[in-house]
Coordinates of C-alpha atoms in Angstrom, one line a residue:
X1 CA 10.0 7.8 -14.5
X2 CA 11.6 10.9 -16.1
X3 CA 15.2 11.5 -16.9
X4 CA 17.5 10.7 -13.9
X5 CA 18.9 13.6 -12.1
X6 CA 22.7 14.2 -12.4
X7 CA 23.1 14.0 -8.6
X8 CA 21.2 12.7 -5.6
X9 CA 19.0 15.5 -4.3
X10 CA 18.6 13.7 -0.9
X11 CA 22.4 13.5 -0.5
X12 CA 22.5 17.2 -1.4
X13 CA 19.8 18.0 1.2
X14 CA 21.8 16.0 3.8
X15 CA 24.9 18.1 3.1
X16 CA 22.7 21.3 3.4
X17 CA 21.4 20.1 6.7
X18 CA 25.0 19.5 7.9
X19 CA 26.1 23.0 6.7
X20 CA 23.2 24.6 8.6
X21 CA 24.6 23.0 11.8
X22 CA 22.0 20.2 12.0
X23 CA 24.6 17.5 11.5
X24 CA 23.0 15.2 14.1
X25 CA 19.7 15.4 12.3
X26 CA 21.0 15.2 8.7
X27 CA 21.2 11.4 8.4
X28 CA 17.7 10.8 9.9
X29 CA 16.3 13.5 7.6
X30 CA 17.9 11.9 4.6
X31 CA 16.7 8.4 5.6
X32 CA 13.1 9.5 6.1
X33 CA 13.2 11.5 2.8
X34 CA 14.6 8.5 1.0
X35 CA 11.9 6.3 2.3
X36 CA 9.2 8.7 1.2
X37 CA 10.8 9.0 -2.3
X38 CA 11.1 5.2 -2.5
X39 CA 7.4 4.9 -1.7
X40 CA 6.6 7.3 -4.6
X41 CA 8.7 5.3 -7.0
X42 CA 7.2 1.9 -5.9
X43 CA 3.6 3.3 -5.9
X44 CA 4.1 4.6 -9.5
X45 CA 5.3 1.2 -10.6
X46 CA 2.3 -0.5 -8.9
X47 CA -0.2 2.1 -10.3
X48 CA 1.2 1.6 -13.8
X49 CA 0.8 -2.1 -13.5
X50 CA -2.8 -1.9 -12.2
X51 CA -4.0 0.8 -14.7
X52 CA -4.9 -1.7 -17.4
X53 CA -7.3 -3.4 -14.9
X54 CA -9.0 0.0 -14.1
X55 CA -7.6 -0.3 -10.5
X56 CA -5.7 1.9 -8.2
X57 CA -3.6 0.3 -5.5
X58 CA -6.1 1.2 -2.8
X59 CA -8.9 -0.5 -4.8
X60 CA -6.7 -3.5 -5.5
X61 CA -5.9 -3.8 -1.8
X62 CA -9.6 -4.1 -1.0
X63 CA -10.1 -6.7 -3.8
X64 CA -7.2 -8.7 -2.5
X65 CA -8.4 -8.5 1.1
X66 CA -11.8 -9.8 0.1
X67 CA -10.2 -12.5 -2.1
X68 CA -8.3 -13.8 0.9
X69 CA -11.3 -13.6 3.2
X70 CA -12.8 -17.1 3.9
X71 CA -16.2 -16.2 2.4
X72 CA -15.0 -13.5 0.0
X73 CA -16.9 -11.0 2.1
X74 CA -16.1 -8.7 5.1
X75 CA -18.0 -6.1 7.1
X76 CA -17.0 -2.6 5.8
X77 CA -15.7 -1.6 9.3
X78 CA -13.5 -4.7 9.4
X79 CA -12.1 -4.0 6.0
X80 CA -11.3 -0.4 7.1
X81 CA -9.5 -1.7 10.2
X82 CA -7.5 -4.3 8.3
X83 CA -6.5 -1.9 5.5
X84 CA -5.7 0.7 8.2
X85 CA -7.6 3.4 6.3
X86 CA -10.5 5.7 7.3
X87 CA -14.0 4.2 6.7
X88 CA -14.7 7.0 4.2
X89 CA -11.8 5.7 2.1
X90 CA -13.3 2.2 2.1
X91 CA -16.7 3.6 1.2
X92 CA -15.2 5.5 -1.7
X93 CA -13.3 2.4 -2.9
X94 CA -16.4 0.2 -2.6
X95 CA -18.5 2.8 -4.5
X96 CA -16.1 2.6 -7.4
X97 CA -15.6 -1.1 -7.3
X98 CA -19.4 -1.6 -7.1
X99 CA -19.9 0.6 -10.2
X100 CA -17.4 -1.6 -12.0
X101 CA -19.2 -4.8 -11.0
X102 CA -16.3 -6.1 -8.9
X103 CA -18.0 -6.0 -5.5
X104 CA -21.5 -5.9 -4.1
X105 CA -22.9 -4.6 -0.8
X106 CA -25.3 -6.7 1.2
X107 CA -26.8 -6.5 4.7
X108 CA -25.1 -8.6 7.4
X109 CA -27.2 -11.7 8.1
X110 CA -27.2 -11.2 11.9
X111 CA -26.2 -7.5 12.5
X112 CA -28.6 -5.1 10.8
X113 CA -26.2 -2.2 11.5
X114 CA -23.4 -3.8 9.4
X115 CA -22.9 -3.8 5.7
X116 CA -20.9 -6.6 4.0
X117 CA -18.7 -6.1 1.0
X118 CA -18.6 -9.2 -1.2
X119 CA -16.5 -10.0 -4.2
X120 CA -18.4 -10.8 -7.4
X121 CA -17.2 -13.4 -9.8
X122 CA -15.9 -10.6 -12.0
X123 CA -14.1 -9.1 -8.9
X124 CA -12.5 -12.4 -8.0
X125 CA -11.1 -12.7 -11.6
X126 CA -9.9 -9.1 -11.5
X127 CA -8.2 -9.7 -8.1
X128 CA -6.4 -12.8 -9.5
X129 CA -5.3 -11.1 -12.8
X130 CA -4.1 -8.0 -11.0
X131 CA -2.1 -10.1 -8.5
X132 CA -0.5 -12.0 -11.3
X133 CA 0.5 -8.8 -13.0
X134 CA 1.9 -7.3 -9.8
X135 CA 3.8 -10.5 -9.1
X136 CA 5.3 -10.5 -12.6
X137 CA 5.9 -6.8 -13.1
X138 CA 6.7 -5.5 -9.6
X139 CA 7.3 -8.1 -6.9
X140 CA 9.5 -10.5 -8.9
X141 CA 12.1 -7.8 -9.4
X142 CA 11.4 -5.2 -6.7
X143 CA 14.8 -3.4 -7.1
X144 CA 16.2 -4.7 -3.8
X145 CA 18.4 -7.8 -3.3
X146 CA 16.8 -10.7 -1.4
X147 CA 19.0 -9.8 1.7
X148 CA 17.9 -6.2 1.5
X149 CA 14.3 -7.3 1.3
X150 CA 14.7 -9.4 4.5
X151 CA 16.4 -6.4 6.2
X152 CA 13.7 -4.0 5.1
X153 CA 11.0 -6.2 6.4
X154 CA 12.7 -6.4 9.8
X155 CA 13.6 -2.7 10.0
X156 CA 10.3 -1.3 8.8
X157 CA 8.4 -3.9 10.9
X158 CA 10.2 -2.8 14.0
X159 CA 9.5 0.8 13.2
X160 CA 5.8 0.2 12.6
X161 CA 5.5 -1.9 15.8
X162 CA 7.3 0.8 17.9
X163 CA 5.0 3.5 16.3
X164 CA 2.0 1.5 17.6
X165 CA 0.9 0.2 14.2
X166 CA 0.5 -3.3 15.6
X167 CA 1.3 -5.5 18.6
X168 CA 3.3 -8.7 18.6

């Protein structure tokens, strides 16, 4: 993070919105902008923590997903669905993880059209070490109080459900 600004630019934007006559939209604009800025801050912390492991957050998410899978392997299309990313993004992540020796592709044993992604022993170790670092450096002290964390989970979960991200 750079030097903190002397004032909150989002609060300033909210005031500007109000001065333009968009008072009823100023608070929602400020809330959405604050969420987006918060995401940037949190992603920078996560990426910084993962950098020593040669991982981005997207690649770590795939390793973690495979690590939690019962057999340490998933079809590529299922990984794409669970990560909620385009199949091309999963292919790109798998290419990089495979070059690093962290995952391997293999044909599905019963469906010749499907490719499995499987963690290697090196990938399982990387997933474990990266998770330990994230737990220690990011998740243990997220910058939110425990009550705020609980409220955020509820509020953002409701938003995501209402947006069609998932069903109950």
